[in-house]
């Protein structure tokens, strides 16, 4: 019998059928991304080299990734990269894979910063729970085009030491020599505590606070897709019994650090609990304007608090 020759073409069609039989989500995308990762090709290059026969060592690595994909490991953790707005970020199981909906928070932030630039040319930004660094790094890299006259100083806090290591790696890769001048990543719970240097530097200072905190209710966690609940960090997802615990903890600490003349707070919200978050925000800031923005699926995704 003639031995099967595994060209790229055959490998892809075989893998798609295999993933389909095993009920793996996105069979074609998974196959193409995993193979292009192993061969160091773009997806377009796969099509341009349809008849190429990968080397044995590459086939071995490809088989290893396929078996991990069968365990529902998300593709981004296998390829160690995720795309967010204009950035390619390094990711692994220490951080949440940045979601497309979260890109909307950056749009809101850029718009607000543009308005702020009419009043002042330097803005201080605080991000809480930076994970891979997706939000802060996008704001820093995109602001120059949108509003070159404003200069930013960004503090990004993160409770998980593993996530801090990933955010630092991305900051070095993306910002190069600008890091750490423009961005400081701090390993702490919400904000540094009893840190007089931080307090002196940032008392009443932040023009913008932005966060996509954990907001899944404990009781909802089991209903998440297996890819998420088995592989993404729980501390990035679960808030507590109400889902609003981390928002409240953030708001508890903000009063001393926001600039009350200019500040706005941007939260990613959960379509299930955004009403509770709105109430909490209203009770904290009596004169603030509170707005909700929907995402592409028309779900409530962003809550904006403008404090005057
Ligand atoms: N900002 C990233 C994004 O949007 O892709 C990650 C968001 S993830 C939903 C929430 C992040 O907040 C996780 O990285 C988690 O470790 C971090 N976190 C959770 N509780 C925190 C706390 N009390 N203080 C600081 N960071 C926290
Ligand atoms: N949107 C994420 C999910 O799909 C949850 C992120 C969060 O808790 N902030 O599970």
Short mmCIF file of C-alpha atoms and ligand atoms in Angstrom, two decimals:
data_model
loop_
_atom_site.label_atom_id
_atom_site.label_comp_id
_atom_site.label_asym_id
_atom_site.label_seq_id
_atom_site.Cartn_x
_atom_site.Cartn_y
_atom_site.Cartn_z
CA UNK A 1 0.00 0.00 0.00
CA UNK A 2 1.25 3.47 -0.84
CA UNK A 3 2.20 5.61 2.14
CA UNK A 4 0.05 8.72 2.63
CA UNK A 5 1.94 11.91 1.71
CA UNK A 6 0.94 14.64 4.15
CA UNK A 7 0.83 17.87 2.21
CA UNK A 8 -0.50 21.00 3.89
CA UNK A 9 -3.70 20.58 1.92
CA UNK A 10 -4.26 17.02 3.13
CA UNK A 11 -3.33 17.86 6.70
CA UNK A 12 -5.88 20.67 6.84
CA UNK A 13 -8.74 18.65 5.37
CA UNK A 14 -7.97 15.67 7.58
CA UNK A 15 -7.83 17.85 10.72
CA UNK A 16 -11.07 19.67 9.92
CA UNK A 17 -12.93 16.35 9.59
CA UNK A 18 -11.31 15.03 12.76
CA UNK A 19 -12.22 18.14 14.80
CA UNK A 20 -15.78 18.01 13.44
CA UNK A 21 -16.16 14.38 14.53
CA UNK A 22 -14.89 15.34 17.99
CA UNK A 23 -17.20 18.37 18.25
CA UNK A 24 -14.40 20.90 18.55
CA UNK A 25 -15.54 24.47 17.92
CA UNK A 26 -14.15 26.35 14.88
CA UNK A 27 -12.67 23.27 13.16
CA UNK A 28 -11.27 25.05 10.10
CA UNK A 29 -9.91 28.02 12.02
CA UNK A 30 -8.35 25.72 14.61
CA UNK A 31 -6.67 23.58 11.96
CA UNK A 32 -5.33 26.52 9.99
CA UNK A 33 -4.10 28.52 12.98
CA UNK A 34 -2.36 25.55 14.55
CA UNK A 35 -0.65 24.50 11.35
CA UNK A 36 0.40 28.02 10.42
CA UNK A 37 1.79 28.42 13.94
CA UNK A 38 3.92 25.27 13.59
CA UNK A 39 5.20 26.26 10.15
CA UNK A 40 5.64 29.91 11.09
CA UNK A 41 3.37 30.89 8.19
CA UNK A 42 0.52 33.34 7.96
CA UNK A 43 -2.80 31.72 7.09
CA UNK A 44 -2.45 33.16 3.58
CA UNK A 45 0.95 31.49 3.21
CA UNK A 46 -0.64 28.13 4.00
CA UNK A 47 -2.77 28.49 0.89
CA UNK A 48 0.21 29.54 -1.18
CA UNK A 49 2.10 26.39 -0.14
CA UNK A 50 -0.70 23.89 -0.40
CA UNK A 51 1.52 21.08 -1.71
CA UNK A 52 4.36 21.58 0.75
CA UNK A 53 5.19 18.57 2.92
CA UNK A 54 6.08 19.60 6.50
CA UNK A 55 9.08 17.99 8.16
CA UNK A 56 8.61 15.10 10.58
CA UNK A 57 9.46 17.23 13.60
CA UNK A 58 6.85 19.78 12.56
CA UNK A 59 4.26 17.02 12.10
CA UNK A 60 5.05 15.73 15.55
CA UNK A 61 4.48 19.18 17.08
CA UNK A 62 1.29 19.60 15.08
CA UNK A 63 -0.06 16.29 16.41
CA UNK A 64 0.71 17.43 19.96
CA UNK A 65 -1.28 20.64 19.46
CA UNK A 66 -4.17 18.71 17.94
CA UNK A 67 -4.41 16.49 20.98
CA UNK A 68 -4.42 19.54 23.26
CA UNK A 69 -7.14 21.11 21.15
CA UNK A 70 -9.16 17.91 21.75
CA UNK A 71 -8.98 18.76 25.45
CA UNK A 72 -10.62 22.08 24.56
CA UNK A 73 -7.53 24.17 25.18
CA UNK A 74 -8.32 27.50 23.45
CA UNK A 75 -6.39 28.06 20.22
CA UNK A 76 -4.77 31.23 21.59
CA UNK A 77 -3.16 29.30 24.45
CA UNK A 78 -1.76 26.80 21.96
CA UNK A 79 -0.34 29.40 19.59
CA UNK A 80 0.54 31.73 22.52
CA UNK A 81 -0.87 34.72 20.71
CA UNK A 82 -4.10 36.69 20.63
CA UNK A 83 -5.20 39.59 18.50
CA UNK A 84 -6.77 42.62 20.15
CA UNK A 85 -7.54 45.73 18.07
CA UNK A 86 -4.25 46.44 16.27
CA UNK A 87 -2.06 44.40 18.60
CA UNK A 88 -0.70 40.89 18.60
CA UNK A 89 -0.32 39.94 22.26
CA UNK A 90 1.52 37.11 23.93
CA UNK A 91 -0.93 35.04 26.01
CA UNK A 92 -0.79 31.87 28.05
CA UNK A 93 -2.92 30.24 30.75
CA UNK A 94 -1.92 32.90 33.27
CA UNK A 95 -4.17 35.49 31.57
CA UNK A 96 -7.67 35.82 30.21
CA UNK A 97 -7.72 35.79 26.41
CA UNK A 98 -8.75 39.33 25.49
CA UNK A 99 -12.28 39.41 24.05
CA UNK A 100 -13.52 41.32 21.00
CA UNK A 101 -16.22 43.07 23.11
CA UNK A 102 -13.50 44.57 25.30
CA UNK A 103 -12.22 46.48 22.27
CA UNK A 104 -15.22 48.81 22.76
CA UNK A 105 -13.80 50.05 26.06
CA UNK A 106 -10.77 51.30 24.19
CA UNK A 107 -12.99 53.21 21.70
CA UNK A 108 -14.72 54.93 24.59
CA UNK A 109 -11.42 55.71 26.28
CA UNK A 110 -9.91 57.23 23.14
CA UNK A 111 -12.99 59.37 22.56
CA UNK A 112 -12.95 60.64 26.14
CA UNK A 113 -9.23 61.38 25.99
CA UNK A 114 -9.74 63.38 22.82
CA UNK A 115 -12.32 65.54 24.61
CA UNK A 116 -10.07 65.84 27.63
CA UNK A 117 -7.21 67.08 25.41
CA UNK A 118 -9.16 70.31 24.86
CA UNK A 119 -8.70 71.00 28.59
CA UNK A 120 -5.30 69.50 29.37
CA UNK A 121 -2.34 68.00 27.60
CA UNK A 122 -1.31 65.39 30.13
CA UNK A 123 -3.60 62.62 31.29
CA UNK A 124 -3.16 60.09 34.04
CA UNK A 125 -4.89 56.77 33.50
CA UNK A 126 -5.46 53.90 35.89
CA UNK A 127 -6.35 50.42 34.66
CA UNK A 128 -7.36 47.81 37.20
CA UNK A 129 -6.90 44.12 36.37
CA UNK A 130 -4.78 44.54 33.25
CA UNK A 131 -4.32 40.80 32.51
CA UNK A 132 -2.38 40.57 29.23
CA UNK A 133 -2.18 44.38 29.13
CA UNK A 134 -4.57 44.54 26.16
CA UNK A 135 -6.50 47.66 27.19
CA UNK A 136 -3.62 49.83 28.43
CA UNK A 137 -1.32 48.87 25.56
CA UNK A 138 -4.02 49.63 22.99
CA UNK A 139 -4.74 53.04 24.48
CA UNK A 140 -1.04 53.92 24.56
CA UNK A 141 -0.34 52.76 21.01
CA UNK A 142 -3.48 54.24 19.44
CA UNK A 143 -3.64 57.64 21.14
CA UNK A 144 -0.81 59.08 19.07
CA UNK A 145 -2.82 58.85 15.85
CA UNK A 146 -6.10 60.01 17.34
CA UNK A 147 -4.80 62.79 19.51
CA UNK A 148 -1.04 63.39 19.29
CA UNK A 149 -1.12 66.49 21.49
CA UNK A 150 -1.96 64.60 24.69
CA UNK A 151 0.69 62.72 26.65
CA UNK A 152 -0.23 59.79 28.87
CA UNK A 153 0.95 58.26 32.08
CA UNK A 154 -0.65 54.88 32.66
CA UNK A 155 -0.71 52.81 35.84
CA UNK A 156 -1.97 49.24 35.36
CA UNK A 157 -2.59 47.13 38.44
CA UNK A 158 -3.03 43.38 38.57
CA UNK A 159 -3.46 40.97 41.47
CA UNK A 160 -2.09 37.84 39.80
CA UNK A 161 1.72 37.68 39.71
CA UNK A 162 1.52 35.39 36.65
CA UNK A 163 -0.58 37.90 34.75
CA UNK A 164 1.84 40.69 35.73
CA UNK A 165 4.66 38.70 34.10
CA UNK A 166 2.63 38.37 30.89
CA UNK A 167 1.66 42.07 30.85
CA UNK A 168 5.31 43.05 31.37
CA UNK A 169 6.38 40.84 28.50
CA UNK A 170 3.80 42.43 26.20
CA UNK A 171 4.75 45.91 27.36
CA UNK A 172 8.41 45.26 26.49
CA UNK A 173 7.53 43.74 23.11
CA UNK A 174 5.09 46.46 22.11
CA UNK A 175 6.32 49.65 23.76
CA UNK A 176 10.05 48.85 23.51
CA UNK A 177 12.09 51.68 25.05
CA UNK A 178 8.92 53.60 25.98
CA UNK A 179 8.39 50.97 28.71
CA UNK A 180 8.39 51.53 31.65
CA UNK A 181 8.34 55.31 31.19
CA UNK A 182 4.76 55.57 29.97
CA UNK A 183 3.30 52.48 31.67
CA UNK A 184 3.81 51.13 35.15
CA UNK A 185 2.50 47.67 35.98
CA UNK A 186 1.93 47.08 39.68
CA UNK A 187 1.21 43.74 41.36
CA UNK A 188 -1.46 44.55 43.97
CA UNK A 189 -5.08 44.13 45.00
CA UNK A 190 -6.93 47.02 43.24
CA UNK A 191 -4.38 49.66 44.36
CA UNK A 192 -1.16 49.66 46.37
CA UNK A 193 -1.87 49.92 50.10
CA UNK A 194 0.05 52.02 52.61
CA UNK A 195 2.39 53.12 49.85
CA UNK A 196 3.22 56.75 50.54
CA UNK A 197 5.06 57.18 47.24
CA UNK A 198 1.99 56.04 45.31
CA UNK A 199 -0.32 58.13 47.48
CA UNK A 200 1.78 61.27 47.05
CA UNK A 201 2.09 60.75 43.33
CA UNK A 202 -1.51 59.94 42.57
CA UNK A 203 -3.72 61.59 45.18
CA UNK A 204 -6.66 63.16 43.26
CA UNK A 205 -4.71 62.51 40.08
CA UNK A 206 -6.42 60.08 37.72
CA UNK A 207 -8.36 61.55 34.82
CA UNK A 208 -9.56 58.15 33.75
CA UNK A 209 -10.10 54.79 35.43
CA UNK A 210 -10.74 51.82 33.18
CA UNK A 211 -11.39 48.21 34.08
CA UNK A 212 -12.70 44.91 32.81
CA UNK A 213 -12.81 43.21 36.21
CA UNK A 214 -14.02 39.69 36.96
CA UNK A 215 -17.82 39.83 36.90
CA UNK A 216 -19.12 36.27 36.57
CA UNK A 217 -21.40 35.18 39.42
CA UNK A 218 -20.27 32.03 41.22
CA UNK A 219 -23.53 30.30 40.31
CA UNK A 220 -23.10 31.10 36.60
CA UNK A 221 -19.55 29.83 36.36
CA UNK A 222 -20.51 26.19 35.73
CA UNK A 223 -22.61 27.25 32.73
CA UNK A 224 -19.65 28.76 30.88
CA UNK A 225 -18.28 26.89 27.86
CA UNK A 226 -15.70 24.23 28.72
CA UNK A 227 -12.93 26.11 26.90
CA UNK A 228 -13.39 28.99 29.33
CA UNK A 229 -14.12 27.25 32.60
CA UNK A 230 -11.50 24.53 32.26
CA UNK A 231 -8.64 26.64 30.93
CA UNK A 232 -8.92 30.36 31.64
CA UNK A 233 -7.84 31.70 35.05
CA UNK A 234 -10.75 31.58 37.49
CA UNK A 235 -9.52 34.66 39.32
CA UNK A 236 -9.95 36.58 36.07
CA UNK A 237 -13.58 35.53 35.73
CA UNK A 238 -15.39 34.91 39.02
CA UNK A 239 -16.37 37.91 41.13
CA UNK A 240 -18.47 36.37 43.91
CA UNK A 241 -22.12 35.65 44.60
CA UNK A 242 -23.52 38.90 43.12
CA UNK A 243 -21.07 39.51 40.27
CA UNK A 244 -20.54 43.12 41.37
CA UNK A 245 -18.02 42.51 44.17
CA UNK A 246 -14.92 43.68 42.32
CA UNK A 247 -16.64 46.78 40.89
CA UNK A 248 -17.65 47.73 44.45
CA UNK A 249 -14.13 47.11 45.73
CA UNK A 250 -12.77 49.35 42.96
CA UNK A 251 -15.27 52.14 43.64
CA UNK A 252 -14.49 51.90 47.38
CA UNK A 253 -10.90 52.86 46.66
CA UNK A 254 -11.38 55.46 43.92
CA UNK A 255 -12.55 58.51 45.81
CA UNK A 256 -9.08 59.62 46.94
CA UNK A 257 -7.37 59.00 43.64
CA UNK A 258 -9.62 60.43 40.93
CA UNK A 259 -9.37 64.00 39.75
CA UNK A 260 -12.89 65.21 40.54
CA UNK A 261 -12.77 67.97 37.91
CA UNK A 262 -12.14 65.68 34.99
CA UNK A 263 -12.50 62.04 35.87
CA UNK A 264 -14.45 59.39 34.14
CA UNK A 265 -14.64 55.70 34.87
CA UNK A 266 -15.11 53.08 32.17
CA UNK A 267 -16.19 49.57 33.16
CA UNK A 268 -16.87 46.53 31.05
CA UNK A 269 -20.24 45.22 32.21
CA UNK A 270 -22.04 41.96 32.17
CA UNK A 271 -25.38 42.14 30.34
CA UNK A 272 -26.89 40.20 33.29
CA UNK A 273 -25.78 42.48 36.14
CA UNK A 274 -25.26 45.89 34.51
CA UNK A 275 -28.42 47.20 36.22
CA UNK A 276 -26.97 46.39 39.65
CA UNK A 277 -23.71 48.07 38.72
CA UNK A 278 -25.62 51.16 37.55
CA UNK A 279 -27.39 51.39 40.90
CA UNK A 280 -24.14 50.97 42.82
CA UNK A 281 -22.50 53.68 40.69
CA UNK A 282 -25.42 56.08 41.17
CA UNK A 283 -25.28 55.67 44.92
CA UNK A 284 -21.52 56.43 44.95
CA UNK A 285 -21.56 59.45 42.64
CA UNK A 286 -24.71 61.51 43.07
CA UNK A 287 -23.96 64.10 40.42
CA UNK A 288 -22.31 61.89 37.87
CA UNK A 289 -23.62 61.15 34.41
CA UNK A 290 -23.95 57.40 33.97
CA UNK A 291 -24.31 55.90 30.52
CA UNK A 292 -24.55 52.35 29.20
CA UNK A 293 -23.28 51.39 25.74
CA UNK A 294 -24.17 48.23 23.87
CA UNK A 295 -21.83 45.90 22.00
CA UNK A 296 -22.12 44.48 18.45
CA UNK A 297 -24.59 41.90 19.72
CA UNK A 298 -26.67 44.69 21.23
CA UNK A 299 -25.80 43.58 24.77
CA UNK A 300 -25.03 46.08 27.54
CA UNK A 301 -21.25 46.03 27.61
CA UNK A 302 -19.83 49.36 28.76
CA UNK A 303 -20.77 51.54 31.71
CA UNK A 304 -19.40 55.07 31.71
CA UNK A 305 -19.37 57.30 34.75
CA UNK A 306 -18.55 60.96 34.10
CA UNK A 307 -17.89 62.80 37.32
CA UNK A 308 -18.38 66.57 37.28
N1 LIG B 1 -7.91 43.60 31.21
C1 LIG B 1 -7.78 42.27 30.64
C2 LIG B 1 -8.72 42.13 29.47
O1 LIG B 1 -9.65 42.91 29.38
O2 LIG B 1 -8.51 41.24 28.64
C3 LIG B 1 -8.07 41.17 31.68
C4 LIG B 1 -9.44 41.21 32.24
S1 LIG B 1 -9.85 39.85 33.31
C5 LIG B 1 -11.60 39.79 33.09
C6 LIG B 1 -9.71 40.52 34.95
C7 LIG B 1 -8.29 40.70 35.45
O3 LIG B 1 -8.34 41.34 36.74
C8 LIG B 1 -7.54 39.41 35.68
O4 LIG B 1 -6.26 39.50 35.10
C9 LIG B 1 -7.45 39.26 37.20
O5 LIG B 1 -6.29 38.59 37.65
C10 LIG B 1 -7.45 40.71 37.63
N2 LIG B 1 -7.97 40.95 38.98
C11 LIG B 1 -8.97 40.31 39.62
N3 LIG B 1 -9.19 40.84 40.83
C12 LIG B 1 -8.31 41.86 40.98
C13 LIG B 1 -8.03 42.79 42.03
N4 LIG B 1 -8.70 42.77 43.17
N5 LIG B 1 -7.03 43.69 41.84
C14 LIG B 1 -6.32 43.71 40.68
N6 LIG B 1 -6.55 42.86 39.66
C15 LIG B 1 -7.52 41.94 39.79
N1 LIG B 2 -16.53 38.24 28.95
C1 LIG B 2 -15.86 37.19 29.66
C2 LIG B 2 -16.51 35.85 29.34
O1 LIG B 2 -16.93 35.67 28.26
C3 LIG B 2 -15.88 37.50 31.14
C4 LIG B 2 -14.89 38.53 31.44
C5 LIG B 2 -15.04 39.07 32.81
O2 LIG B 2 -15.45 38.44 33.78
N2 LIG B 2 -14.69 40.30 32.89
O3 LIG B 2 -16.54 34.94 30.10
#
